[in-house]
XYZ file of C-alpha atoms in Angstrom:
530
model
C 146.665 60.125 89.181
C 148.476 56.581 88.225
C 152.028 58.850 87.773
C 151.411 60.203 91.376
C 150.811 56.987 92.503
C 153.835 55.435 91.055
C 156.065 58.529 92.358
C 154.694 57.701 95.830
C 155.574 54.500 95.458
C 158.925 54.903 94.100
C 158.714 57.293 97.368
C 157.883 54.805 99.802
C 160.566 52.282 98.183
C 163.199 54.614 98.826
C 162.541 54.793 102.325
C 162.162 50.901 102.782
C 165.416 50.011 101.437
C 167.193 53.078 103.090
C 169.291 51.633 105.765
C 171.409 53.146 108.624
C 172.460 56.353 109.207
C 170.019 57.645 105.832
C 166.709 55.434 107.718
C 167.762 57.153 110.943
C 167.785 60.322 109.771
C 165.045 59.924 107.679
C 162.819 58.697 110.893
C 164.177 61.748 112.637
C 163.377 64.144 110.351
C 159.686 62.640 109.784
C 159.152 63.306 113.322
C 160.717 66.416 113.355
C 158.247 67.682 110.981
C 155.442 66.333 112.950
C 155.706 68.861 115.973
C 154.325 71.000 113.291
C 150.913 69.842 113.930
C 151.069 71.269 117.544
C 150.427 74.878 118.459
C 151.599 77.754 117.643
C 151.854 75.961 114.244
C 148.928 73.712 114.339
C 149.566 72.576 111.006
C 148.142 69.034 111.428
C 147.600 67.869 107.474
C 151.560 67.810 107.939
C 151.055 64.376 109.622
C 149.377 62.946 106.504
C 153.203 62.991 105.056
C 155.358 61.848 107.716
C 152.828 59.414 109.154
C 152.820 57.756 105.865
C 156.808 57.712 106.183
C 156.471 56.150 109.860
C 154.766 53.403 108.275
C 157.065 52.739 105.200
C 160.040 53.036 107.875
C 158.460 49.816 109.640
C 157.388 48.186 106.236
C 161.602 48.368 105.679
C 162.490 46.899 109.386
C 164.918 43.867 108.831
C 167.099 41.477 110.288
C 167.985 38.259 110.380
C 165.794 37.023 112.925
C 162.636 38.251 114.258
C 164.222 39.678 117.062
C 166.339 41.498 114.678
C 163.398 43.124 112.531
C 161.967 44.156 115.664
C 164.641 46.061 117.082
C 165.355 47.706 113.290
C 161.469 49.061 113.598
C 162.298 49.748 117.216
C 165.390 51.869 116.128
C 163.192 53.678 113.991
C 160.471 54.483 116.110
C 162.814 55.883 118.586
C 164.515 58.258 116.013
C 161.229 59.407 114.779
C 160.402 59.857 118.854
C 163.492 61.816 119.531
C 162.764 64.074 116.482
C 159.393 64.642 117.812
C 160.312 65.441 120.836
C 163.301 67.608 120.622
C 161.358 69.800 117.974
C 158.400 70.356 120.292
C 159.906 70.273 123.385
C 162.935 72.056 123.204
C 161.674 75.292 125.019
C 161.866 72.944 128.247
C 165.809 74.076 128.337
C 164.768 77.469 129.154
C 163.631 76.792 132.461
C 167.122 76.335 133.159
C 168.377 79.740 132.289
C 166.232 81.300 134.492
C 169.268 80.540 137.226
C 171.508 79.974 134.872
C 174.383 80.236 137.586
C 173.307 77.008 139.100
C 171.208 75.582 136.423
C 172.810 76.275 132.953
C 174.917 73.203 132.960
C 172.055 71.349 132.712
C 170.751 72.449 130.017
C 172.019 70.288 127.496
C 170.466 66.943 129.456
C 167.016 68.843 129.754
C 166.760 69.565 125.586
C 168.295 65.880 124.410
C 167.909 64.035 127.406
C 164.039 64.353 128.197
C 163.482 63.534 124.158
C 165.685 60.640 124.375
C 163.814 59.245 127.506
C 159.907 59.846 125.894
C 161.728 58.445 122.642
C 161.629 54.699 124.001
C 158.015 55.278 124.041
C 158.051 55.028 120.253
C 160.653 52.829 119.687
C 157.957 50.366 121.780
C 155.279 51.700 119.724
C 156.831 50.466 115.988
C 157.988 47.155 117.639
C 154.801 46.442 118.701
C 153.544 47.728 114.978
C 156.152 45.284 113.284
C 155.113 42.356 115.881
C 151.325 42.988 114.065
C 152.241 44.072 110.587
C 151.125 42.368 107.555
C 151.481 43.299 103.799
C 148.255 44.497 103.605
C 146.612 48.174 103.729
C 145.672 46.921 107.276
C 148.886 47.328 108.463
C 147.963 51.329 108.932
C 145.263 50.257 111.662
C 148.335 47.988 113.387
C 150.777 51.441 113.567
C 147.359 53.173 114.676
C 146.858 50.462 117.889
C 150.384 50.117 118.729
C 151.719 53.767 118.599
C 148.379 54.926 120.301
C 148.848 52.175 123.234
C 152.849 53.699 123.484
C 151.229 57.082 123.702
C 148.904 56.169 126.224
C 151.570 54.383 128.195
C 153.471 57.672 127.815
C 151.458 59.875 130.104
C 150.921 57.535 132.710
C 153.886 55.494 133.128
C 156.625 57.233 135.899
C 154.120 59.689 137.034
C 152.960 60.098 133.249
C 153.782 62.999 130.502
C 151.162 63.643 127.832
C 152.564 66.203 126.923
C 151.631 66.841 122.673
C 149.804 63.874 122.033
C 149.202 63.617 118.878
C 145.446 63.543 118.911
C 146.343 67.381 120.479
C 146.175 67.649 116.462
C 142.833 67.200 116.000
C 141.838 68.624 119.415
C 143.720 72.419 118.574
C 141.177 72.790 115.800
C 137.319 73.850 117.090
C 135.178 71.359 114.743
C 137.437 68.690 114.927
C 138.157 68.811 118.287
C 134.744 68.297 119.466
C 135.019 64.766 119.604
C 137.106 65.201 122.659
C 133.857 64.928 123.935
C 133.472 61.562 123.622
C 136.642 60.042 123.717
C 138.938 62.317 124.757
C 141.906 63.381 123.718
C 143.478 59.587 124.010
C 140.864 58.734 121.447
C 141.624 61.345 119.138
C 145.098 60.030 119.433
C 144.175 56.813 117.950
C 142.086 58.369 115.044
C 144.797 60.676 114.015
C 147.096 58.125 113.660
C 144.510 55.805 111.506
C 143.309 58.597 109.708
C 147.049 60.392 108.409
C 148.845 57.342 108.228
C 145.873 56.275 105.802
C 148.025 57.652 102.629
C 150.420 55.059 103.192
C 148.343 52.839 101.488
C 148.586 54.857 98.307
C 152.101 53.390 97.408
C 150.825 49.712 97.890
C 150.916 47.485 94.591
C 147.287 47.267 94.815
C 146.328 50.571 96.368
C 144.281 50.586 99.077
C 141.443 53.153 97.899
C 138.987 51.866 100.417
C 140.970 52.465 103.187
C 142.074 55.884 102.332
C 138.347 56.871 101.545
C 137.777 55.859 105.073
C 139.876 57.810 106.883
C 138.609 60.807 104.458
C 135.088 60.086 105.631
C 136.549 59.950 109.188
C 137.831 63.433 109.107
C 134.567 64.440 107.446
C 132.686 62.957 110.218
C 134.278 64.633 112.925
C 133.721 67.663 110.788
C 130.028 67.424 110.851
C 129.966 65.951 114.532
C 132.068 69.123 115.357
C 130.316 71.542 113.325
C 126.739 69.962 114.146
C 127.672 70.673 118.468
C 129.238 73.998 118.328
C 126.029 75.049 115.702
C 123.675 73.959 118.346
C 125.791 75.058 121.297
C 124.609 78.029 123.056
C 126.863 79.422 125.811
C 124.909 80.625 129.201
C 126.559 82.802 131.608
C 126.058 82.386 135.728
C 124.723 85.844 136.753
C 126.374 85.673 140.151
C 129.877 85.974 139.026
C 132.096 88.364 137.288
C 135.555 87.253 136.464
C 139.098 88.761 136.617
C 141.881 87.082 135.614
C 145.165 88.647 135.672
C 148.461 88.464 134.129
C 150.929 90.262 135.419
C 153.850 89.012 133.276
C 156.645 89.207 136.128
C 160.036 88.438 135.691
C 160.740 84.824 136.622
C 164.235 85.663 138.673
C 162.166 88.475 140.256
C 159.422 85.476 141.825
C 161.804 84.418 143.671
C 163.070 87.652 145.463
C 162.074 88.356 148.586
C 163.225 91.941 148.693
C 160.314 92.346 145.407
C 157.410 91.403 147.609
C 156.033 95.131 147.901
C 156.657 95.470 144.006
C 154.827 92.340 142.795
C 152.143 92.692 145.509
C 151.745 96.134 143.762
C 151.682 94.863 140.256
C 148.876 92.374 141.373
C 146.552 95.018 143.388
C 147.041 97.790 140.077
C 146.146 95.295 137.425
C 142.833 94.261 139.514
C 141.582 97.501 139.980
C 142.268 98.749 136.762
C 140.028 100.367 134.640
C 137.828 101.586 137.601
C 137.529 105.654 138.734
C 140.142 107.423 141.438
C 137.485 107.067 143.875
C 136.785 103.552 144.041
C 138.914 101.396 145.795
C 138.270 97.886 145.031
C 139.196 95.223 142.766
C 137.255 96.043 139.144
C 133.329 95.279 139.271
C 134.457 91.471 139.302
C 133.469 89.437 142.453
C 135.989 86.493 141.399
C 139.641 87.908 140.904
C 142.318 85.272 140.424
C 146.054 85.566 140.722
C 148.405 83.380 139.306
C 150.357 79.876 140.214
C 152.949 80.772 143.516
C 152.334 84.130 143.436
C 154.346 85.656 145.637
C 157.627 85.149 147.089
C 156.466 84.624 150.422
C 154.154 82.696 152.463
C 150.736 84.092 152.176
C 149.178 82.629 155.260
C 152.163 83.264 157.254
C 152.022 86.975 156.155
C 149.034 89.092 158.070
C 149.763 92.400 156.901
C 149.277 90.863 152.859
C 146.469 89.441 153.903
C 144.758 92.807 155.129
C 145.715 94.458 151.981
C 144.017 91.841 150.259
C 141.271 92.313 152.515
C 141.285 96.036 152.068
C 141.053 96.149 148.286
C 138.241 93.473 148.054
C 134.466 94.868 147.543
C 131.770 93.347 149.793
C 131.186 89.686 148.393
C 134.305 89.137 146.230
C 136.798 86.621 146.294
C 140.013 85.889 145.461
C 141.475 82.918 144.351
C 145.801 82.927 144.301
C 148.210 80.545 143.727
C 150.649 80.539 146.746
C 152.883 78.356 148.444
C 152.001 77.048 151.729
C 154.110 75.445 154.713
C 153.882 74.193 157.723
C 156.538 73.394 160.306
C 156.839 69.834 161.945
C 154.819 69.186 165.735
C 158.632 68.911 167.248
C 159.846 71.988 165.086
C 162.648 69.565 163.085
C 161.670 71.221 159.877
C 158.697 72.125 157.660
C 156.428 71.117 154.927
C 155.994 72.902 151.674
C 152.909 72.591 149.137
C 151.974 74.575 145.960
C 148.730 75.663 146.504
C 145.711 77.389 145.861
C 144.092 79.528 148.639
C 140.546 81.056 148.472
C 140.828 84.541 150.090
C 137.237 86.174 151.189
C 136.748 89.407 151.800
C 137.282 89.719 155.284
C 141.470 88.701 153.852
C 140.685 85.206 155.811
C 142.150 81.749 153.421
C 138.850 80.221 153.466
C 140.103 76.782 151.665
C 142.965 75.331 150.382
C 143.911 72.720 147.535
C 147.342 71.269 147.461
C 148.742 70.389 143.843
C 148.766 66.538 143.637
C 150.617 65.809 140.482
C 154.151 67.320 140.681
C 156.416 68.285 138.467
C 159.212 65.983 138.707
C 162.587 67.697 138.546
C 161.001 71.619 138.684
C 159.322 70.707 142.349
C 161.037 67.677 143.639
C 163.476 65.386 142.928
C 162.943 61.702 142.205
C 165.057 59.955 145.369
C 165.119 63.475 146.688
C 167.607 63.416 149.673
C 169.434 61.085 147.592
C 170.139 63.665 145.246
C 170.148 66.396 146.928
C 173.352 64.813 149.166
C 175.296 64.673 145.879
C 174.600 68.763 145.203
C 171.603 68.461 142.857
C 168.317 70.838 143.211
C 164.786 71.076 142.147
C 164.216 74.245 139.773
C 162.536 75.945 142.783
C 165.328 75.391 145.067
C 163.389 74.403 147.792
C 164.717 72.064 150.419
C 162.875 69.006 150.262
C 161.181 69.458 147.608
C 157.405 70.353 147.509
C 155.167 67.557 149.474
C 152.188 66.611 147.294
C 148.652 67.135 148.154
C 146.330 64.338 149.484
C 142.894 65.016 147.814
C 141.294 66.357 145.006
C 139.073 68.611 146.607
C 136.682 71.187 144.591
C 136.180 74.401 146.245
C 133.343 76.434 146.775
C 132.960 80.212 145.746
C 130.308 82.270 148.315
C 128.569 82.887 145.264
C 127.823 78.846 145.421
C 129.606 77.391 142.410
C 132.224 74.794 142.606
C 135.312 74.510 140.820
C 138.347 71.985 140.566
C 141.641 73.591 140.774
C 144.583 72.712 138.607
C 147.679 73.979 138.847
C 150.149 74.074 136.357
C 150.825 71.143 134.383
C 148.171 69.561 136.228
C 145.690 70.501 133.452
C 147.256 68.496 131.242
C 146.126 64.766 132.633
C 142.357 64.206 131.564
C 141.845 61.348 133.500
C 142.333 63.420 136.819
C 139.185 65.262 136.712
C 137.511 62.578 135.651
C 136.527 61.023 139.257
C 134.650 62.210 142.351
C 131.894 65.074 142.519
C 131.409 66.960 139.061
C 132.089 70.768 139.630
C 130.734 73.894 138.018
C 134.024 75.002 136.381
C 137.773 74.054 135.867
C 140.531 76.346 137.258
C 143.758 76.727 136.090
C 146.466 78.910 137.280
C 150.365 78.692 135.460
C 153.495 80.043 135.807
C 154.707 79.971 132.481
C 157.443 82.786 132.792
C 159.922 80.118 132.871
C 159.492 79.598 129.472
C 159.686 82.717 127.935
C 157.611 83.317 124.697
C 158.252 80.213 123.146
C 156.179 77.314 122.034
C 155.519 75.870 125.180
C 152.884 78.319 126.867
C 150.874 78.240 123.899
C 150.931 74.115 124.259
C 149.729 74.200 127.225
C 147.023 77.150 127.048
C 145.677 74.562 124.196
C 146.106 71.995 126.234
C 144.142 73.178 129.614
C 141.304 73.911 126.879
C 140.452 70.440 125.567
C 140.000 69.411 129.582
C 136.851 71.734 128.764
C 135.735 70.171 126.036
C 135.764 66.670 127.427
C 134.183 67.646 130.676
C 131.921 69.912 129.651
C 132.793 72.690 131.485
C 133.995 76.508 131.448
C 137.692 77.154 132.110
C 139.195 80.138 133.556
C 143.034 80.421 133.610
C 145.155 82.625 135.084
C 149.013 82.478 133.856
C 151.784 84.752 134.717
C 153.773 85.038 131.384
C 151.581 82.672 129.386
C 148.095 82.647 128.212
C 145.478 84.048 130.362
C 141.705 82.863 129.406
C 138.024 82.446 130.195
C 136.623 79.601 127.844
C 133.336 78.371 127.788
C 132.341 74.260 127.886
C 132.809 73.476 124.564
C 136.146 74.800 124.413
C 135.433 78.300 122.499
C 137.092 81.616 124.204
C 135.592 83.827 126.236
C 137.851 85.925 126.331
C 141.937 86.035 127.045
C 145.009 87.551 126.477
C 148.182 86.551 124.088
C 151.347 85.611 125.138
C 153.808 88.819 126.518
C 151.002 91.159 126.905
C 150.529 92.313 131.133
C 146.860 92.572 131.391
C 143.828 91.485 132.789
C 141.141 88.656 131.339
C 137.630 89.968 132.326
C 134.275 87.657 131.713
C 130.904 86.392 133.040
C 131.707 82.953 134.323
C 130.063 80.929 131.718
C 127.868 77.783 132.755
C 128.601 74.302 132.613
C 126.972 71.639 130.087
C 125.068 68.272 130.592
C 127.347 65.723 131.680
C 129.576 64.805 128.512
C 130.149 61.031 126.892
C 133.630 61.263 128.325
C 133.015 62.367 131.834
C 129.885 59.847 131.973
C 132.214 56.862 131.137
C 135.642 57.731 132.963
C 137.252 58.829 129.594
C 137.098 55.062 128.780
C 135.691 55.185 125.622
C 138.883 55.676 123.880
C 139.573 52.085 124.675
C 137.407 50.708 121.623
C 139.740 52.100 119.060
C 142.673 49.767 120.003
C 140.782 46.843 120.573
C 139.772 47.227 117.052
C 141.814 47.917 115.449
C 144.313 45.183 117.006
C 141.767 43.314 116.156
C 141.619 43.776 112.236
C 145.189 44.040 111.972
C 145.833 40.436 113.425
C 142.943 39.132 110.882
C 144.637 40.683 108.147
C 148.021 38.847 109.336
C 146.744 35.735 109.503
C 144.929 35.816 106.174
C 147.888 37.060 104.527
């Protein structure tokens, strides 16, 4: 044990006293390796070695002036960033083949540019570390607080990206995860940190046992906590409603087509009447169908004879709930108004209620000083002139069959604190058009994503994703039932119920907030009694 320890330290030495290009690329490769942790790979013990490396990387941040040390541990922190980044969001780029035409030039400033940009999040983060750091084991607890609180700033700052968190980690894995209920996800952030960067300690001169037993019983404890919930957990089912999901796994460059309207309307009536005899007509035996995000290349409201064939297909007493874009032209007929919505169709093939998509995706839906940029020659990934407006409300909609649920569409599911406030529904649902990202990592981070907002609310999720991950999952995360990645199919379930009222949705996900308080506060103890 004493020979490990010594080759650890001799480790952690090593990376201390490297110094530029070597402590770059050692940062960058540290937080390469860390995207690991995140689906499909969900190899989180991997952060136990390069969080330990993070830490060493600010123990070796020098200058000649405090200003100086600070912006060595700020270089670092942004290499380890862009490594993190690039490796687990590199997918992004192909979005951007989808047109390639128009779009392909681009690709390049999507793959390294959007890394760079989340990078200065980190570079913050070990600044902020060094400004705290001491000599002592304590100093783990001051990377914890700072990188958590850069994290945090990360998905709310310029409309916010939260995009792999690192407590996303912790969350991936069913008994370890349930502690989203509590805290969240931006708690589990915070302990993943303290608890992998916890080996660090190891390579002190006097190693910090103590400290690395703690974060041991941590993990434990979240174990048991985890273990304990999902033991006692039973999953009830609401009787009134029968679920179809479908994924119909169409072409991205087809979406857009008009002259494919017939084709994909087909695709979308066969899949939800599949599996049922020649001489029934409607949609399965499920009285809640749901289509995916923008699902056709047309306006569904503004398109009667859809409608009826909607209406047509539907039994007596079903529903269905589609993603579609909506519009509306201006009072003096100057232009219109575009939203990404949701529509719920009853069966009579009348849009009985509408949510508009609040949180846009900046760049893919609009552009950020839009006619700005679009007088230069630039375009949203939709190509829409104008860009989409964003909705006004977060309204929950109600099925005939009388529960409520909270729409999310797209990337919407991946921002916790947006469900959070107003009336609690019955269940979350999510529909995605991941076909711009072919079958690469990216669908499967967000499926895992859109399944922690379960957890932490306590309620069922049903998602419907045209090439990505199509699910039903119950409230403590666990699924239903669902589909993989590639495969054109259909997701059929019992509508699970929802839970009590969680820790996390009773407090407005605030609970997170005691880990950085405390820990900020041990580390500055431990710097002043050094």
């Amino acid at each position: 044990m004493t020979r490990r320890i010594e080759t650890l330290a001799a480790a952690a030495g090593s990376i201390m006293l490297a110094s530029g290009w070597r402590r770059a690329l050692i940062a960058f490769a540290a937080g390469a390796a860390s995207a690991l942790a995140m689906p499909p790979f969900s190899l989180w013990p991997v952060l136990a070695l390069t969080f330990p490396v993070a830490v060493w990387l600010i123990d070796g941040a020098a200058g000649a002036t405090k200003g100086r040390t600070l912006l060595s541990a700020a270089g670092a922190g942004w290499c380890f960033g862009f490594g993190y980044f690039l490796a687990g969001l590199w997918w992004i780029g192909s979005a951007f083949l989808v047109d390639a035409d128009v779009f392909g030039w681009l690709l390049p400033f999507a793959v390294a540019g959007l890394p760079a940009g989340l990078a200065l999040f980190h570079a913050l983060g070990f600044a902020l570390a060094r400004a705290l750091w001491s000599g002592t084991p304590a100093r783990v607890l001051a990377f914890a607080a700072a990188l958590g609180l850069a994290e945090t700033a990360r998905g709310h700052i310029l409309t916010g990206f939260p995009w792999n968190a690192f407590g996303y980690a912790l969350a991936d894995q069913a008994w370890l995860g349930q502690f989203a209920s509590v805290v969240g996800v931006e708690g589990l952030t915070f302990l993943a940190l303290a608890i992998f960067a916890a080996p660090a300690a190891l390579a002190d001169a006097r190693p910090a046992k103590r400290g690395v037993a703690f974060a041991v019983a941590a993990l434990a404890a979240l174990a048991v906590f985890g273990g304990v919930r999902l033991g006692l957990a039973e999953t009830g089912f609401d009787t009134r409603v029968s679920v179809r999901a479908i994924q119909p796994e169409i072409p991205q460059d087809m979406k857009s087509q008009d002259a494919a309207r017939d084709t994909i309307m087909d695709a979308y009536v066969a899949l939800s009447d599949e599996a049922r005899g020649p001489d029934r007509r409607g949609f399965a035996d499920a009285n809640l169908l749901v289509w995916p995000e923008s699902a056709f290349p047309f306006l569904l409201s503004r398109t009667p004879e859809a409608l009826a064939r909607i209406a047509q297909s539907l039994e007596p007493g079903a529903t269905l709930v589609t993603g579609a874009v909506r519009g509306e032209r201006a009072a003096d007929g100057s232009g219109a108004t575009f939203w990404n919505a949701v529509h719920l169709v009853g069966d009579d093939g009348a849009i009985d209620d509408t949510y508009d998509k609040l949180h846009l995706v900046p760049f893919g839906e609009y552009l950020p000083f839009q006619s700005l940029l679009e007088a230069i020659g630039l375009e949203q990934l939709t190509r829409l002139q104008g860009g989409f407006a964003s909705g006004t409300r977060a309204n929950l909609i109600t099925l005939p069959q009388g529960p409520r649920f909270r729409p999310l569409i797209c990337y919407e599911a991946i921002f916790p604190w947006e469900i959070t406030p107003g009336d609690r529904p019955d269940f979350l649902l999510n529909v995605t058009n991941d076909a711009w990202f072919g079958r690469t990592p990216g669908p499967y981070q967000h499926a895992a994503q859109a399944r922690v907002r379960a957890v932490e609310q306590g309620l069922p999720l049903v998602r419907s994703a045209n090439g990505g991950i199509s699910m039903v999952v119950d409230a403590y995360g666990r699924t239903i039932s669902s589909l993989p990645l590639g495969e054109r199919g259909v997701v059929d379930a019992q509508l699970p119920l929802p839970i009590g009222s969680t820790a996390y949705y009773s407090t407005s996900g605030l609970l997170f907030l005691i880990f950085p308080v405390l820990f900020v506060l041990v580390a500055i103890r431990a710097r002043r009694r050094v």
